[in-house]
Amino acid sequence: MSERGLLIVFSGPSGVGKGTVRKAIFESKGHDFEYSVSMTTRQKRPGEVDGVDYYFRTREEFEAMIEAGEMLEYAEYVGNYYGTPLNYVNKTLDSGKDVFLEIEVQGAGQVKEKAPDGVFIFLTPPDLNELRERIVGRGTDSPEVIDERMRVAQDEIEMMALYDYAVVNDEVPLAVKRVKDIIASEHFRVERVIGKYRKMLTDFNNQEKI
Ligand code: 5GP
């Protein structure tokens, strides 16, 4: 049986560019992990595709998934539900592949409780003014939603302490490289591989006795 994959939790404040960095990571060469498509009740933005960008669902459908215990985590964020369906994550990890979640910080906190051995990566803005400009520049939110996103973002930055790594998003290609380097290194951590080597020693010694 193959080893269980690594759960990678990529998070950070609203507007920091998580989605952009995540897409650039998945478009880049030399990565070997699967993206977990999230479920949301928010409206589809122009160009978004159901099942690719998100699974777009009604509140009733989403709440039924929560009731059935089918979400790894979920959060209500600026008036909408966002969450990670559990089944895909478990199936993929069990098959030995790494799974990459791109989620906001409340959800990341829930994953930390359920799966503390995940790799928790926090994407930070170079500064708060630039963060505001990015949210405004996206042109998809009303002024009220922008103010709320900025308020939420400041609380979110305080949650960095929960994470293993902080990566600054000054330039997307640099942020992409940092995240990929972190994930590659995580595979070599002694605590992740020691079980395999212990088994190797046991198997070797048993074989000697035969
Ligand atoms: P947006 O509406 O801009 O696509 O996403 C809003 C926020 O929800 C972003 O911070 C995004 O990372 C987060 N998000 C997307 N999918 C999930 C999810 O499955 N769970 C949680 N907790 N947050 C998510």
PDB file of C-alpha atoms and ligand atoms in Angstrom:
ATOM      1  CA  MET A   1       0.000   0.000   0.000  1.00  0.00           C
ATOM      2  CA  SER A   2       1.320   3.478  -0.824  1.00  0.00           C
ATOM      3  CA  GLU A   3       1.954   6.007   1.940  1.00  0.00           C
ATOM      4  CA  ARG A   4      -0.799   8.468   2.701  1.00  0.00           C
ATOM      5  CA  GLY A   5      -0.377  11.800   0.893  1.00  0.00           C
ATOM      6  CA  LEU A   6       0.322  15.137   2.500  1.00  0.00           C
ATOM      7  CA  LEU A   7      -2.504  17.551   3.267  1.00  0.00           C
ATOM      8  CA  ILE A   8      -1.388  21.040   2.244  1.00  0.00           C
ATOM      9  CA  VAL A   9      -3.425  23.950   3.606  1.00  0.00           C
ATOM     10  CA  PHE A  10      -2.798  27.207   1.773  1.00  0.00           C
ATOM     11  CA  SER A  11      -4.461  30.181   3.387  1.00  0.00           C
ATOM     12  CA  GLY A  12      -4.147  33.881   4.113  1.00  0.00           C
ATOM     13  CA  PRO A  13      -6.197  37.073   4.252  1.00  0.00           C
ATOM     14  CA  SER A  14      -8.824  38.012   1.700  1.00  0.00           C
ATOM     15  CA  GLY A  15      -7.374  39.714  -1.370  1.00  0.00           C
ATOM     16  CA  VAL A  16      -3.797  38.619  -0.714  1.00  0.00           C
ATOM     17  CA  GLY A  17      -3.798  36.698  -3.990  1.00  0.00           C
ATOM     18  CA  LYS A  18      -4.282  33.115  -2.766  1.00  0.00           C
ATOM     19  CA  GLY A  19      -6.334  32.229  -5.839  1.00  0.00           C
ATOM     20  CA  THR A  20      -3.808  33.769  -8.233  1.00  0.00           C
ATOM     21  CA  VAL A  21      -0.844  32.038  -6.592  1.00  0.00           C
ATOM     22  CA  ARG A  22      -2.733  28.743  -6.402  1.00  0.00           C
ATOM     23  CA  LYS A  23      -3.619  28.892 -10.115  1.00  0.00           C
ATOM     24  CA  ALA A  24      -0.006  29.745 -11.012  1.00  0.00           C
ATOM     25  CA  ILE A  25       1.207  26.779  -8.921  1.00  0.00           C
ATOM     26  CA  PHE A  26      -1.140  24.403 -10.746  1.00  0.00           C
ATOM     27  CA  GLU A  27      -0.183  25.828 -14.157  1.00  0.00           C
ATOM     28  CA  SER A  28       3.521  25.456 -13.369  1.00  0.00           C
ATOM     29  CA  LYS A  29       5.616  22.403 -14.168  1.00  0.00           C
ATOM     30  CA  GLY A  30       6.995  20.047 -11.569  1.00  0.00           C
ATOM     31  CA  HIS A  31       4.245  19.878  -8.998  1.00  0.00           C
ATOM     32  CA  ASP A  32       2.717  16.662  -7.892  1.00  0.00           C
ATOM     33  CA  PHE A  33      -0.387  17.394  -5.859  1.00  0.00           C
ATOM     34  CA  GLU A  34      -4.127  17.509  -6.478  1.00  0.00           C
ATOM     35  CA  TYR A  35      -6.348  20.549  -5.997  1.00  0.00           C
ATOM     36  CA  SER A  36      -9.458  20.066  -3.879  1.00  0.00           C
ATOM     37  CA  VAL A  37     -12.294  22.032  -5.536  1.00  0.00           C
ATOM     38  CA  SER A  38     -14.281  23.845  -2.827  1.00  0.00           C
ATOM     39  CA  MET A  39     -18.026  24.161  -2.501  1.00  0.00           C
ATOM     40  CA  THR A  40     -19.676  27.567  -2.137  1.00  0.00           C
ATOM     41  CA  THR A  41     -23.075  29.250  -2.018  1.00  0.00           C
ATOM     42  CA  ARG A  42     -21.801  32.499  -3.535  1.00  0.00           C
ATOM     43  CA  GLN A  43     -22.792  33.651  -7.024  1.00  0.00           C
ATOM     44  CA  LYS A  44     -20.671  32.497  -9.926  1.00  0.00           C
ATOM     45  CA  ARG A  45     -18.374  35.290 -11.239  1.00  0.00           C
ATOM     46  CA  PRO A  46     -18.009  35.778 -15.009  1.00  0.00           C
ATOM     47  CA  GLY A  47     -15.844  33.040 -16.483  1.00  0.00           C
ATOM     48  CA  GLU A  48     -16.124  30.698 -13.496  1.00  0.00           C
ATOM     49  CA  VAL A  49     -17.086  27.100 -14.179  1.00  0.00           C
ATOM     50  CA  ASP A  50     -19.037  24.777 -11.861  1.00  0.00           C
ATOM     51  CA  GLY A  51     -16.846  21.865 -10.783  1.00  0.00           C
ATOM     52  CA  VAL A  52     -13.644  23.645 -11.811  1.00  0.00           C
ATOM     53  CA  ASP A  53     -13.506  26.881  -9.816  1.00  0.00           C
ATOM     54  CA  TYR A  54     -16.052  25.796  -7.224  1.00  0.00           C
ATOM     55  CA  TYR A  55     -19.017  23.510  -6.841  1.00  0.00           C
ATOM     56  CA  PHE A  56     -21.742  26.175  -6.820  1.00  0.00           C
ATOM     57  CA  ARG A  57     -24.584  25.034  -4.571  1.00  0.00           C
ATOM     58  CA  THR A  58     -27.660  26.465  -2.822  1.00  0.00           C
ATOM     59  CA  ARG A  59     -27.639  27.112   0.934  1.00  0.00           C
ATOM     60  CA  GLU A  60     -30.008  24.158   1.383  1.00  0.00           C
ATOM     61  CA  GLU A  61     -27.692  21.815  -0.483  1.00  0.00           C
ATOM     62  CA  PHE A  62     -24.677  23.078   1.449  1.00  0.00           C
ATOM     63  CA  GLU A  63     -26.406  22.744   4.812  1.00  0.00           C
ATOM     64  CA  ALA A  64     -27.440  19.180   3.928  1.00  0.00           C
ATOM     65  CA  MET A  65     -23.734  18.342   3.341  1.00  0.00           C
ATOM     66  CA  ILE A  66     -22.820  19.848   6.741  1.00  0.00           C
ATOM     67  CA  GLU A  67     -25.621  17.873   8.455  1.00  0.00           C
ATOM     68  CA  ALA A  68     -24.430  14.669   6.833  1.00  0.00           C
ATOM     69  CA  GLY A  69     -20.863  15.265   8.107  1.00  0.00           C
ATOM     70  CA  GLU A  70     -19.578  15.460   4.542  1.00  0.00           C
ATOM     71  CA  MET A  71     -17.438  18.603   4.945  1.00  0.00           C
ATOM     72  CA  LEU A  72     -13.843  18.518   6.215  1.00  0.00           C
ATOM     73  CA  GLU A  73     -14.270  22.189   7.133  1.00  0.00           C
ATOM     74  CA  TYR A  74     -16.515  25.063   6.234  1.00  0.00           C
ATOM     75  CA  ALA A  75     -16.898  28.737   7.046  1.00  0.00           C
ATOM     76  CA  GLU A  76     -19.443  31.448   6.517  1.00  0.00           C
ATOM     77  CA  TYR A  77     -17.528  34.245   4.865  1.00  0.00           C
ATOM     78  CA  VAL A  78     -19.039  37.613   3.810  1.00  0.00           C
ATOM     79  CA  GLY A  79     -22.527  36.107   3.803  1.00  0.00           C
ATOM     80  CA  ASN A  80     -21.782  32.858   1.966  1.00  0.00           C
ATOM     81  CA  TYR A  81     -20.720  29.341   2.850  1.00  0.00           C
ATOM     82  CA  TYR A  82     -17.396  27.982   1.611  1.00  0.00           C
ATOM     83  CA  GLY A  83     -16.189  24.488   2.412  1.00  0.00           C
ATOM     84  CA  THR A  84     -14.105  21.448   1.529  1.00  0.00           C
ATOM     85  CA  PRO A  85     -15.918  18.189   0.698  1.00  0.00           C
ATOM     86  CA  LEU A  86     -14.360  15.452   2.850  1.00  0.00           C
ATOM     87  CA  ASN A  87     -14.729  12.492   0.516  1.00  0.00           C
ATOM     88  CA  TYR A  88     -12.402  13.739  -2.234  1.00  0.00           C
ATOM     89  CA  VAL A  89      -9.705  14.711   0.281  1.00  0.00           C
ATOM     90  CA  ASN A  90      -9.728  11.322   2.040  1.00  0.00           C
ATOM     91  CA  LYS A  91      -9.836   9.328  -1.190  1.00  0.00           C
ATOM     92  CA  THR A  92      -6.934  11.260  -2.684  1.00  0.00           C
ATOM     93  CA  LEU A  93      -4.768  11.142   0.462  1.00  0.00           C
ATOM     94  CA  ASP A  94      -5.449   7.409   0.808  1.00  0.00           C
ATOM     95  CA  SER A  95      -4.264   6.857  -2.765  1.00  0.00           C
ATOM     96  CA  GLY A  96      -0.904   8.353  -1.734  1.00  0.00           C
ATOM     97  CA  LYS A  97      -1.333  11.715  -3.475  1.00  0.00           C
ATOM     98  CA  ASP A  98      -0.916  15.109  -1.817  1.00  0.00           C
ATOM     99  CA  VAL A  99      -3.990  17.337  -1.625  1.00  0.00           C
ATOM    100  CA  PHE A 100      -3.837  21.118  -1.802  1.00  0.00           C
ATOM    101  CA  LEU A 101      -6.575  23.203  -0.148  1.00  0.00           C
ATOM    102  CA  GLU A 102      -6.893  26.935  -0.760  1.00  0.00           C
ATOM    103  CA  ILE A 103      -9.154  28.183   2.033  1.00  0.00           C
ATOM    104  CA  GLU A 104      -9.714  31.148   4.355  1.00  0.00           C
ATOM    105  CA  VAL A 105      -8.388  31.159   7.899  1.00  0.00           C
ATOM    106  CA  GLN A 106     -11.459  30.014   9.901  1.00  0.00           C
ATOM    107  CA  GLY A 107     -11.590  26.845   7.827  1.00  0.00           C
ATOM    108  CA  ALA A 108      -7.821  26.392   8.132  1.00  0.00           C
ATOM    109  CA  GLY A 109      -8.240  26.504  11.933  1.00  0.00           C
ATOM    110  CA  GLN A 110     -10.769  23.634  11.728  1.00  0.00           C
ATOM    111  CA  VAL A 111      -8.402  21.583   9.564  1.00  0.00           C
ATOM    112  CA  LYS A 112      -5.566  22.225  12.044  1.00  0.00           C
ATOM    113  CA  GLU A 113      -7.711  20.633  14.785  1.00  0.00           C
ATOM    114  CA  LYS A 114      -8.702  17.631  12.683  1.00  0.00           C
ATOM    115  CA  ALA A 115      -5.417  17.073  10.840  1.00  0.00           C
ATOM    116  CA  PRO A 116      -2.547  18.724  12.757  1.00  0.00           C
ATOM    117  CA  ASP A 117       0.024  16.837  10.666  1.00  0.00           C
ATOM    118  CA  GLY A 118      -0.929  18.864   7.564  1.00  0.00           C
ATOM    119  CA  VAL A 119       1.382  21.524   6.163  1.00  0.00           C
ATOM    120  CA  PHE A 120      -0.037  24.960   6.953  1.00  0.00           C
ATOM    121  CA  ILE A 121       1.166  27.762   4.687  1.00  0.00           C
ATOM    122  CA  PHE A 122       0.084  31.384   5.191  1.00  0.00           C
ATOM    123  CA  LEU A 123       0.322  33.844   2.285  1.00  0.00           C
ATOM    124  CA  THR A 124       0.957  37.409   3.491  1.00  0.00           C
ATOM    125  CA  PRO A 125       0.553  40.762   1.710  1.00  0.00           C
ATOM    126  CA  PRO A 126       3.650  42.983   1.404  1.00  0.00           C
ATOM    127  CA  ASP A 127       1.559  45.691   3.169  1.00  0.00           C
ATOM    128  CA  LEU A 128      -2.064  46.566   3.968  1.00  0.00           C
ATOM    129  CA  ASN A 129      -2.439  49.428   1.454  1.00  0.00           C
ATOM    130  CA  GLU A 130      -1.451  47.108  -1.335  1.00  0.00           C
ATOM    131  CA  LEU A 131      -3.971  44.565  -0.039  1.00  0.00           C
ATOM    132  CA  ARG A 132      -6.783  47.166  -0.252  1.00  0.00           C
ATOM    133  CA  GLU A 133      -5.719  48.135  -3.778  1.00  0.00           C
ATOM    134  CA  ARG A 134      -5.876  44.495  -4.851  1.00  0.00           C
ATOM    135  CA  ILE A 135      -9.374  44.022  -3.456  1.00  0.00           C
ATOM    136  CA  VAL A 136     -10.608  47.263  -5.086  1.00  0.00           C
ATOM    137  CA  GLY A 137      -8.777  46.462  -8.339  1.00  0.00           C
ATOM    138  CA  ARG A 138     -10.563  43.141  -8.650  1.00  0.00           C
ATOM    139  CA  GLY A 139     -13.700  45.200  -9.327  1.00  0.00           C
ATOM    140  CA  THR A 140     -16.080  42.479  -8.244  1.00  0.00           C
ATOM    141  CA  ASP A 141     -17.139  43.754  -4.806  1.00  0.00           C
ATOM    142  CA  SER A 142     -19.326  46.644  -3.600  1.00  0.00           C
ATOM    143  CA  PRO A 143     -17.722  49.301  -1.295  1.00  0.00           C
ATOM    144  CA  GLU A 144     -19.443  47.697   1.737  1.00  0.00           C
ATOM    145  CA  VAL A 145     -18.066  44.270   0.877  1.00  0.00           C
ATOM    146  CA  ILE A 146     -14.578  45.784   0.331  1.00  0.00           C
ATOM    147  CA  ASP A 147     -14.674  47.397   3.808  1.00  0.00           C
ATOM    148  CA  GLU A 148     -15.804  44.145   5.349  1.00  0.00           C
ATOM    149  CA  ARG A 149     -13.114  42.164   3.516  1.00  0.00           C
ATOM    150  CA  MET A 150     -10.448  44.611   4.847  1.00  0.00           C
ATOM    151  CA  ARG A 151     -11.735  44.289   8.412  1.00  0.00           C
ATOM    152  CA  VAL A 152     -11.753  40.517   8.161  1.00  0.00           C
ATOM    153  CA  ALA A 153      -8.257  40.581   6.578  1.00  0.00           C
ATOM    154  CA  GLN A 154      -6.753  42.375   9.593  1.00  0.00           C
ATOM    155  CA  ASP A 155      -8.145  39.790  12.027  1.00  0.00           C
ATOM    156  CA  GLU A 156      -6.949  37.066   9.676  1.00  0.00           C
ATOM    157  CA  ILE A 157      -3.334  38.307   9.694  1.00  0.00           C
ATOM    158  CA  GLU A 158      -3.329  37.854  13.481  1.00  0.00           C
ATOM    159  CA  MET A 159      -4.003  34.147  12.916  1.00  0.00           C
ATOM    160  CA  MET A 160      -0.646  33.577  11.254  1.00  0.00           C
ATOM    161  CA  ALA A 161       0.623  32.012  14.501  1.00  0.00           C
ATOM    162  CA  LEU A 162      -1.380  28.841  13.727  1.00  0.00           C
ATOM    163  CA  TYR A 163       0.691  28.157  10.625  1.00  0.00           C
ATOM    164  CA  ASP A 164       4.000  26.450   9.891  1.00  0.00           C
ATOM    165  CA  TYR A 165       5.175  28.814   7.132  1.00  0.00           C
ATOM    166  CA  ALA A 166       4.582  32.448   6.107  1.00  0.00           C
ATOM    167  CA  VAL A 167       5.171  33.304   2.450  1.00  0.00           C
ATOM    168  CA  VAL A 168       5.075  36.915   1.271  1.00  0.00           C
ATOM    169  CA  ASN A 169       3.243  37.506  -2.005  1.00  0.00           C
ATOM    170  CA  ASP A 170       5.425  40.315  -3.347  1.00  0.00           C
ATOM    171  CA  GLU A 171       5.721  38.759  -6.795  1.00  0.00           C
ATOM    172  CA  VAL A 172       3.601  35.809  -7.912  1.00  0.00           C
ATOM    173  CA  PRO A 173       6.429  33.725  -9.492  1.00  0.00           C
ATOM    174  CA  LEU A 174       8.503  34.118  -6.304  1.00  0.00           C
ATOM    175  CA  ALA A 175       5.567  33.144  -4.079  1.00  0.00           C
ATOM    176  CA  VAL A 176       4.907  30.111  -6.313  1.00  0.00           C
ATOM    177  CA  LYS A 177       8.515  28.977  -6.003  1.00  0.00           C
ATOM    178  CA  ARG A 178       8.520  29.424  -2.205  1.00  0.00           C
ATOM    179  CA  VAL A 179       5.337  27.369  -1.776  1.00  0.00           C
ATOM    180  CA  LYS A 180       6.600  24.573  -4.038  1.00  0.00           C
ATOM    181  CA  ASP A 181       9.953  24.499  -2.227  1.00  0.00           C
ATOM    182  CA  ILE A 182       8.193  24.223   1.146  1.00  0.00           C
ATOM    183  CA  ILE A 183       6.050  21.311  -0.039  1.00  0.00           C
ATOM    184  CA  ALA A 184       9.036  19.514  -1.550  1.00  0.00           C
ATOM    185  CA  SER A 185      11.014  19.876   1.698  1.00  0.00           C
ATOM    186  CA  GLU A 186       8.107  18.675   3.832  1.00  0.00           C
ATOM    187  CA  HIS A 187       8.377  15.260   2.207  1.00  0.00           C
ATOM    188  CA  PHE A 188      11.855  14.866   3.686  1.00  0.00           C
ATOM    189  CA  ARG A 189      10.978  15.690   7.308  1.00  0.00           C
ATOM    190  CA  VAL A 190      12.224  12.902   9.552  1.00  0.00           C
ATOM    191  CA  GLU A 191       8.893  12.657  11.399  1.00  0.00           C
ATOM    192  CA  ARG A 192       7.155  11.949   8.065  1.00  0.00           C
ATOM    193  CA  VAL A 193       9.570   9.268   6.873  1.00  0.00           C
ATOM    194  CA  ILE A 194      10.820   7.611  10.053  1.00  0.00           C
ATOM    195  CA  GLY A 195       8.006   5.005  10.012  1.00  0.00           C
ATOM    196  CA  LYS A 196       9.187   3.805   6.611  1.00  0.00           C
ATOM    197  CA  TYR A 197      12.791   3.432   7.803  1.00  0.00           C
ATOM    198  CA  ARG A 198      11.750   1.668  11.004  1.00  0.00           C
ATOM    199  CA  LYS A 199       9.813  -0.809   8.893  1.00  0.00           C
ATOM    200  CA  MET A 200      12.850  -1.245   6.666  1.00  0.00           C
ATOM    201  CA  LEU A 201      14.958  -2.165   9.728  1.00  0.00           C
ATOM    202  CA  THR A 202      12.335  -4.560  11.053  1.00  0.00           C
ATOM    203  CA  ASP A 203      11.933  -6.260   7.667  1.00  0.00           C
ATOM    204  CA  PHE A 204      15.689  -6.561   7.284  1.00  0.00           C
ATOM    205  CA  ASN A 205      16.169  -8.131  10.709  1.00  0.00           C
ATOM    206  CA  ASN A 206      13.287 -10.572  10.213  1.00  0.00           C
ATOM    207  CA  GLN A 207      14.782 -11.610   6.929  1.00  0.00           C
ATOM    208  CA  GLU A 208      18.181 -12.258   8.601  1.00  0.00           C
ATOM    209  CA  LYS A 209      16.556 -14.739  10.996  1.00  0.00           C
ATOM    210  CA  ILE A 210      14.948 -16.830   8.235  1.00  0.00           C
TER     211      ILE A 210
HETATM  212  P1  5GP B   1     -13.853  34.141  -3.276  1.00  0.00           P
HETATM  213  O1  5GP B   1     -15.292  34.490  -3.024  1.00  0.00           O
HETATM  214  O2  5GP B   1     -13.007  35.367  -3.501  1.00  0.00           O
HETATM  215  O3  5GP B   1     -13.685  33.088  -4.338  1.00  0.00           O
HETATM  216  O4  5GP B   1     -13.314  33.462  -1.943  1.00  0.00           O
HETATM  217  C1  5GP B   1     -13.463  34.077  -0.717  1.00  0.00           C
HETATM  218  C2  5GP B   1     -12.608  33.377   0.318  1.00  0.00           C
HETATM  219  O5  5GP B   1     -13.068  32.040   0.545  1.00  0.00           O
HETATM  220  C3  5GP B   1     -11.138  33.245  -0.105  1.00  0.00           C
HETATM  221  O6  5GP B   1     -10.341  33.649   1.015  1.00  0.00           O
HETATM  222  C4  5GP B   1     -10.984  31.774  -0.383  1.00  0.00           C
HETATM  223  O7  5GP B   1      -9.668  31.320  -0.127  1.00  0.00           O
HETATM  224  C5  5GP B   1     -11.945  31.199   0.613  1.00  0.00           C
HETATM  225  N1  5GP B   1     -12.332  29.821   0.298  1.00  0.00           N
HETATM  226  C6  5GP B   1     -12.428  29.230  -0.915  1.00  0.00           C
HETATM  227  N2  5GP B   1     -12.772  27.947  -0.789  1.00  0.00           N
HETATM  228  C7  5GP B   1     -12.882  27.696   0.538  1.00  0.00           C
HETATM  229  C8  5GP B   1     -13.198  26.526   1.312  1.00  0.00           C
HETATM  230  O8  5GP B   1     -13.428  25.428   0.812  1.00  0.00           O
HETATM  231  N3  5GP B   1     -13.229  26.674   2.653  1.00  0.00           N
HETATM  232  C9  5GP B   1     -12.971  27.838   3.273  1.00  0.00           C
HETATM  233  N4  5GP B   1     -13.015  27.853   4.589  1.00  0.00           N
HETATM  234  N5  5GP B   1     -12.667  28.952   2.574  1.00  0.00           N
HETATM  235  C10 5GP B   1     -12.614  28.892   1.230  1.00  0.00           C
END
